[in-house]
CSV table of C-alpha atoms in Angstrom, one decimal:
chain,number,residue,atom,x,y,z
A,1,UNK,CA,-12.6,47.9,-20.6
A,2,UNK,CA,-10.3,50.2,-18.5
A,3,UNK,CA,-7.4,49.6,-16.5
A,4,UNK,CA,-9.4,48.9,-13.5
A,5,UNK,CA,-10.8,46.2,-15.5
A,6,UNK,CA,-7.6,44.5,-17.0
A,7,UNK,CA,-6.3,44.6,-13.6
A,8,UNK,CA,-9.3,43.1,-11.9
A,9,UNK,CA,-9.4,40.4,-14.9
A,10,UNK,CA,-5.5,40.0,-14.2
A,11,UNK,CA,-6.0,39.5,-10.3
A,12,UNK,CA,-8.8,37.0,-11.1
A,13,UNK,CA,-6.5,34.8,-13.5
A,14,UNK,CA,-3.7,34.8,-11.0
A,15,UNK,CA,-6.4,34.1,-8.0
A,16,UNK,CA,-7.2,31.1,-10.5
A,17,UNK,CA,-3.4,29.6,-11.5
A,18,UNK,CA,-2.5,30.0,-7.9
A,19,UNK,CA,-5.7,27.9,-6.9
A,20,UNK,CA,-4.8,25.4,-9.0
A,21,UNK,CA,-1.2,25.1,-8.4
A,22,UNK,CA,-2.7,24.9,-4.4
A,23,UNK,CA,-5.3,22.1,-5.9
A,24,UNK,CA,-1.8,20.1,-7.4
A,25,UNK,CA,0.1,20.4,-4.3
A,26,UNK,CA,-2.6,19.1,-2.5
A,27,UNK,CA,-2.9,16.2,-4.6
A,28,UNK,CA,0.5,15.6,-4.7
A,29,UNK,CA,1.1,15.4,-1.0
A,30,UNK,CA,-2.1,12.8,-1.0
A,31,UNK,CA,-0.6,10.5,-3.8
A,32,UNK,CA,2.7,10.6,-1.7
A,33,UNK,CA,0.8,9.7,1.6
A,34,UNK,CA,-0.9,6.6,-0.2
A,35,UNK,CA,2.6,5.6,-1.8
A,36,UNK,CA,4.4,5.6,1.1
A,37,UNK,CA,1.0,3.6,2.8
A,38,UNK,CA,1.2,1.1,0.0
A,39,UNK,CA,5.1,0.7,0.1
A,40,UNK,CA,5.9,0.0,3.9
A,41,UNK,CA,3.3,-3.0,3.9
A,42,UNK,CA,5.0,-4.0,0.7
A,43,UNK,CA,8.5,-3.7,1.9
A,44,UNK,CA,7.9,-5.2,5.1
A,45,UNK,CA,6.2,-8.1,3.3
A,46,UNK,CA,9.7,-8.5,0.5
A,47,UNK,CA,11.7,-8.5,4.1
A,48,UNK,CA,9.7,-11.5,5.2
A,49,UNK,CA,9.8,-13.5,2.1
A,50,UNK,CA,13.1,-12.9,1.7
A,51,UNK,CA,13.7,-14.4,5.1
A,52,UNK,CA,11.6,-17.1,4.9
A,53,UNK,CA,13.2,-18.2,1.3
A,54,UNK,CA,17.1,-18.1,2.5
A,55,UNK,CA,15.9,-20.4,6.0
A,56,UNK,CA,13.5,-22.6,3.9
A,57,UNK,CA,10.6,-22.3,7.0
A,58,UNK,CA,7.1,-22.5,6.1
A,59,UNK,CA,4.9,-19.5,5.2
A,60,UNK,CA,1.8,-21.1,6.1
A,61,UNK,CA,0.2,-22.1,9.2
A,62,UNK,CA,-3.0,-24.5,10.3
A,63,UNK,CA,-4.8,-21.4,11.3
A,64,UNK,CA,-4.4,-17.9,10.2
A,65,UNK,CA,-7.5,-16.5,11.3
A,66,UNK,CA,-7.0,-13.2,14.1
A,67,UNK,CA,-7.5,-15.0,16.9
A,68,UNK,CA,-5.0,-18.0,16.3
A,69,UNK,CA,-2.0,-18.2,18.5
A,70,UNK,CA,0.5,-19.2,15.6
A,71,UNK,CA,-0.8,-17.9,12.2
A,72,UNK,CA,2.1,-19.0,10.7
A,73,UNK,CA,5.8,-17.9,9.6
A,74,UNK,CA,5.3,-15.5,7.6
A,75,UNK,CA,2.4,-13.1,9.3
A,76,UNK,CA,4.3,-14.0,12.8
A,77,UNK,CA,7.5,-12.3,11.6
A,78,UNK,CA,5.7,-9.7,10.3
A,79,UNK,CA,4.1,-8.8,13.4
A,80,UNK,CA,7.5,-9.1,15.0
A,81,UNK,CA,9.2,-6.8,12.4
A,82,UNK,CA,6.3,-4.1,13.1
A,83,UNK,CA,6.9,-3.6,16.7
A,84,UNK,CA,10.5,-1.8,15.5
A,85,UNK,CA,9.0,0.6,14.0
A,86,UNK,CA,5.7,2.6,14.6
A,87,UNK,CA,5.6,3.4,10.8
A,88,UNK,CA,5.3,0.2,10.0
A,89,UNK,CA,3.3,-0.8,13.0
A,90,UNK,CA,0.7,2.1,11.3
A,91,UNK,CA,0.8,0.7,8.0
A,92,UNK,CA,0.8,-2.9,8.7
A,93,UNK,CA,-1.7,-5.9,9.3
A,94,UNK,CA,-4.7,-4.3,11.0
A,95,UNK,CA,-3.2,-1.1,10.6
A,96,UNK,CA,-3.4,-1.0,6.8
A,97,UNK,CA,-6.6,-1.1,4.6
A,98,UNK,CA,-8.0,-4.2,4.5
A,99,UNK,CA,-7.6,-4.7,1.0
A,100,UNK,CA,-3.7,-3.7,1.5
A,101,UNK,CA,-2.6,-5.9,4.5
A,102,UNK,CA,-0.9,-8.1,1.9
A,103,UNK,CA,-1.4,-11.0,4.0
A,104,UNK,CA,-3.5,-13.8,2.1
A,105,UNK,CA,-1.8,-16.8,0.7
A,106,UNK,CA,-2.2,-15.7,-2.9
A,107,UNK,CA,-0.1,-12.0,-2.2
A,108,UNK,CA,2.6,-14.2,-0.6
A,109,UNK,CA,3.1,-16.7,-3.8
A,110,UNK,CA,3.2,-13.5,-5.9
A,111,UNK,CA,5.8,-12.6,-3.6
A,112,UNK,CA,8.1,-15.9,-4.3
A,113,UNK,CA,7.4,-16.1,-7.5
A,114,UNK,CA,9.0,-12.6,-7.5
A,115,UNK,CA,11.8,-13.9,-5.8
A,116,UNK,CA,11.4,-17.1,-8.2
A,117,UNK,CA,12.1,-15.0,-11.6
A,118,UNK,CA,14.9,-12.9,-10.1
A,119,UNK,CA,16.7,-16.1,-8.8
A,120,UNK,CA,15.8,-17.5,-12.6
A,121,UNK,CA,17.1,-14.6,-14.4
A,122,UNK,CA,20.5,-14.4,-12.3
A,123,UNK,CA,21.5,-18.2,-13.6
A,124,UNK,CA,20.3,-17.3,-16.6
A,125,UNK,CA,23.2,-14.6,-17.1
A,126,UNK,CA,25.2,-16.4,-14.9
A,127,UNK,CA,25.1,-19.2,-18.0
A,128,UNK,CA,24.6,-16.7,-21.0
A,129,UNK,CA,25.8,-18.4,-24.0
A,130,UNK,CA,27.8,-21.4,-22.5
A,131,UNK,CA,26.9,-24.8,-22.1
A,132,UNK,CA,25.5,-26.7,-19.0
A,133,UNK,CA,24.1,-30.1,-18.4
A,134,UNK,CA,20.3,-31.2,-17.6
A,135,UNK,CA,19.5,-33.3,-15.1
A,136,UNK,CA,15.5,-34.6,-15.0
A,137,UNK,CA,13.7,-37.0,-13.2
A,138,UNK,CA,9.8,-37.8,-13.1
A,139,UNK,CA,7.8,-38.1,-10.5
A,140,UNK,CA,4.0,-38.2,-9.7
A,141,UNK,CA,3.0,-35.7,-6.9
A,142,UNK,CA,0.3,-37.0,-4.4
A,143,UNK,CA,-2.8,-36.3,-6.6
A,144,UNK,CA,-1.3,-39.3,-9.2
A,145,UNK,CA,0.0,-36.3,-11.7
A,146,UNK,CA,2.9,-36.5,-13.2
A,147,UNK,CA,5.4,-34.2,-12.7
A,148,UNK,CA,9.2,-33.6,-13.9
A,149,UNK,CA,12.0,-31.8,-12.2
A,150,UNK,CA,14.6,-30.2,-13.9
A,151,UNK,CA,18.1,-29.3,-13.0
A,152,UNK,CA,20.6,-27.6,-14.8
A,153,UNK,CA,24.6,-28.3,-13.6
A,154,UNK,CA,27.3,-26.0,-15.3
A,155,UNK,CA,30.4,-24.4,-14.6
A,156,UNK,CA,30.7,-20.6,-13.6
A,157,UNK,CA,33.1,-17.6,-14.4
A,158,UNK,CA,34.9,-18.6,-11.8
A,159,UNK,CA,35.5,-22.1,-12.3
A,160,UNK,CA,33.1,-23.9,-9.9
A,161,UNK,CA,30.6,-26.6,-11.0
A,162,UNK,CA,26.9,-25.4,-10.3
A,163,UNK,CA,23.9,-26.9,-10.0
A,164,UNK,CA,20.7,-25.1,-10.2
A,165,UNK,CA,17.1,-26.4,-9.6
A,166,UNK,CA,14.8,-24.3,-11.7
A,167,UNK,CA,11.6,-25.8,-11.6
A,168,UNK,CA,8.9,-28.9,-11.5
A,169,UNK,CA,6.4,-28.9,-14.1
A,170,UNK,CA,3.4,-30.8,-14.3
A,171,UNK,CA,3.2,-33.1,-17.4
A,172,UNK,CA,0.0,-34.7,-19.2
A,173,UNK,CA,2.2,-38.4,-19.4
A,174,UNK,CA,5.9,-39.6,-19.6
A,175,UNK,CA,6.6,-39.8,-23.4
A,176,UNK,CA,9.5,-38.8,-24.6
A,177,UNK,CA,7.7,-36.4,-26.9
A,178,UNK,CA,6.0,-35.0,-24.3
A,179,UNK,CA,9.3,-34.4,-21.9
A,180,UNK,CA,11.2,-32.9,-24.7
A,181,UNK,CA,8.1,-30.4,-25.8
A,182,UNK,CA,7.6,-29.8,-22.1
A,183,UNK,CA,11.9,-29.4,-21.7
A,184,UNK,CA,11.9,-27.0,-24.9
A,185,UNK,CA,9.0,-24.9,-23.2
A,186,UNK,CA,11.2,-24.6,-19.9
A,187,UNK,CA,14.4,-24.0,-21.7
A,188,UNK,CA,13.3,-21.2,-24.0
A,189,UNK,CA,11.2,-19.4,-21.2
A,190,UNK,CA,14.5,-18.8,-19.6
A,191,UNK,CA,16.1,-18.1,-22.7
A,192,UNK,CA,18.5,-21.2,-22.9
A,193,UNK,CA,18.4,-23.5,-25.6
A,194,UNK,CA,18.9,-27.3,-26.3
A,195,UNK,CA,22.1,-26.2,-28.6
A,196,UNK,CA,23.8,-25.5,-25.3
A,197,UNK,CA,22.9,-29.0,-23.6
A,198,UNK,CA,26.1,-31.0,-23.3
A,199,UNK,CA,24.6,-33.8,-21.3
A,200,UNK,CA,21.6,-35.6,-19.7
A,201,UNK,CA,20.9,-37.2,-16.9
């Protein structure tokens, strides 16, 4: 093979590497479009939550379906939040794929229970190693189960006294065995521990 030849051979590698570099780019600038497609909805849909958590309004309506006047809280201040924008108005609701409109009930308690483990893990440094009371009460909810709410009330860095629902939990009956298991459970989920209980109610 000549020098003709190494050059032609040369020319054709380079034709290649710069082909493929062309084929990355490419590829790169379509995984960017669908991230940024993906993350406005998703954005859009934290800003909601987040509103409707801190107001304590209803995410829910009676009738979600297009044509409904009020489909609820939650997908009625989203539609309101996309006419600020025509990015998100293009990414949003109809605008987005249909299996990215993040709109059905079970995307939207995903959502809080998001919210729910941040809002979990922020008491849970806020207590770290000290000590803190439990409150509890027992309830059955309206399909006759029972239930049990839990409370914890302690004292933060700065001196105020807190109290801090963190959850209900469905219980198979009211025996004390059962509400301790069902306490420990809760309690070492969050990474607290009955060592640091210095009171019941």
């Amino acid at each position: 093979m000549g020098q003709k030849g190494g050059r032609d051979a040369r020319e054709k590698c380079d034709f290649l590497l710069r082909e493929k570099q062309a084929i990355n780019v490419v590829l790169r600038r379509q995984t960017e479009a669908e991230d940024h497609k993906y993350k406005v909805p998703l954005r859009v849909s934290i800003i909601v939550v987040r509103l409707l958590l801190k107001t304590d309004l209803p995410f829910r309506g009676n009738d979600e379906s297009v044509n409904s006047e009020n489909r609820g809280l939650y997908i009625e201040v989203l539609k309101s939040i996309r006419e600020t924008s025509e990015d998100i108005f293009n990414n949003t609701l109809e605008n987005a794929p249909k299996n990215n409109q993040l709109i059905c009930p079970k995307i939207q308690k995903e959502l809080v229970q998001c919210f729910a483990q941040e809002v979990l893990l922020s008491i849970r440094q806020e207590i770290g190693q000290d000590v803190f009371a439990l409150l509890v009460d027992e309830s059955s909810d309206v399909s006759k189960k029972e239930q049990m709410a839990i409370v914890l009330r302690y004292v933060d860095s700065l001196g105020f006294v807190k109290e801090r629902f963190i959850g209900v939990v469905h219980v198979k009956d009211t025996s004390s065995l059962t509400l301790k298991n069902t306490l420990n459970e809760v309690l070492t989920s969050n990474k607290l521990s009955f060592s640091q209980i210095r009171g019941q109610l």
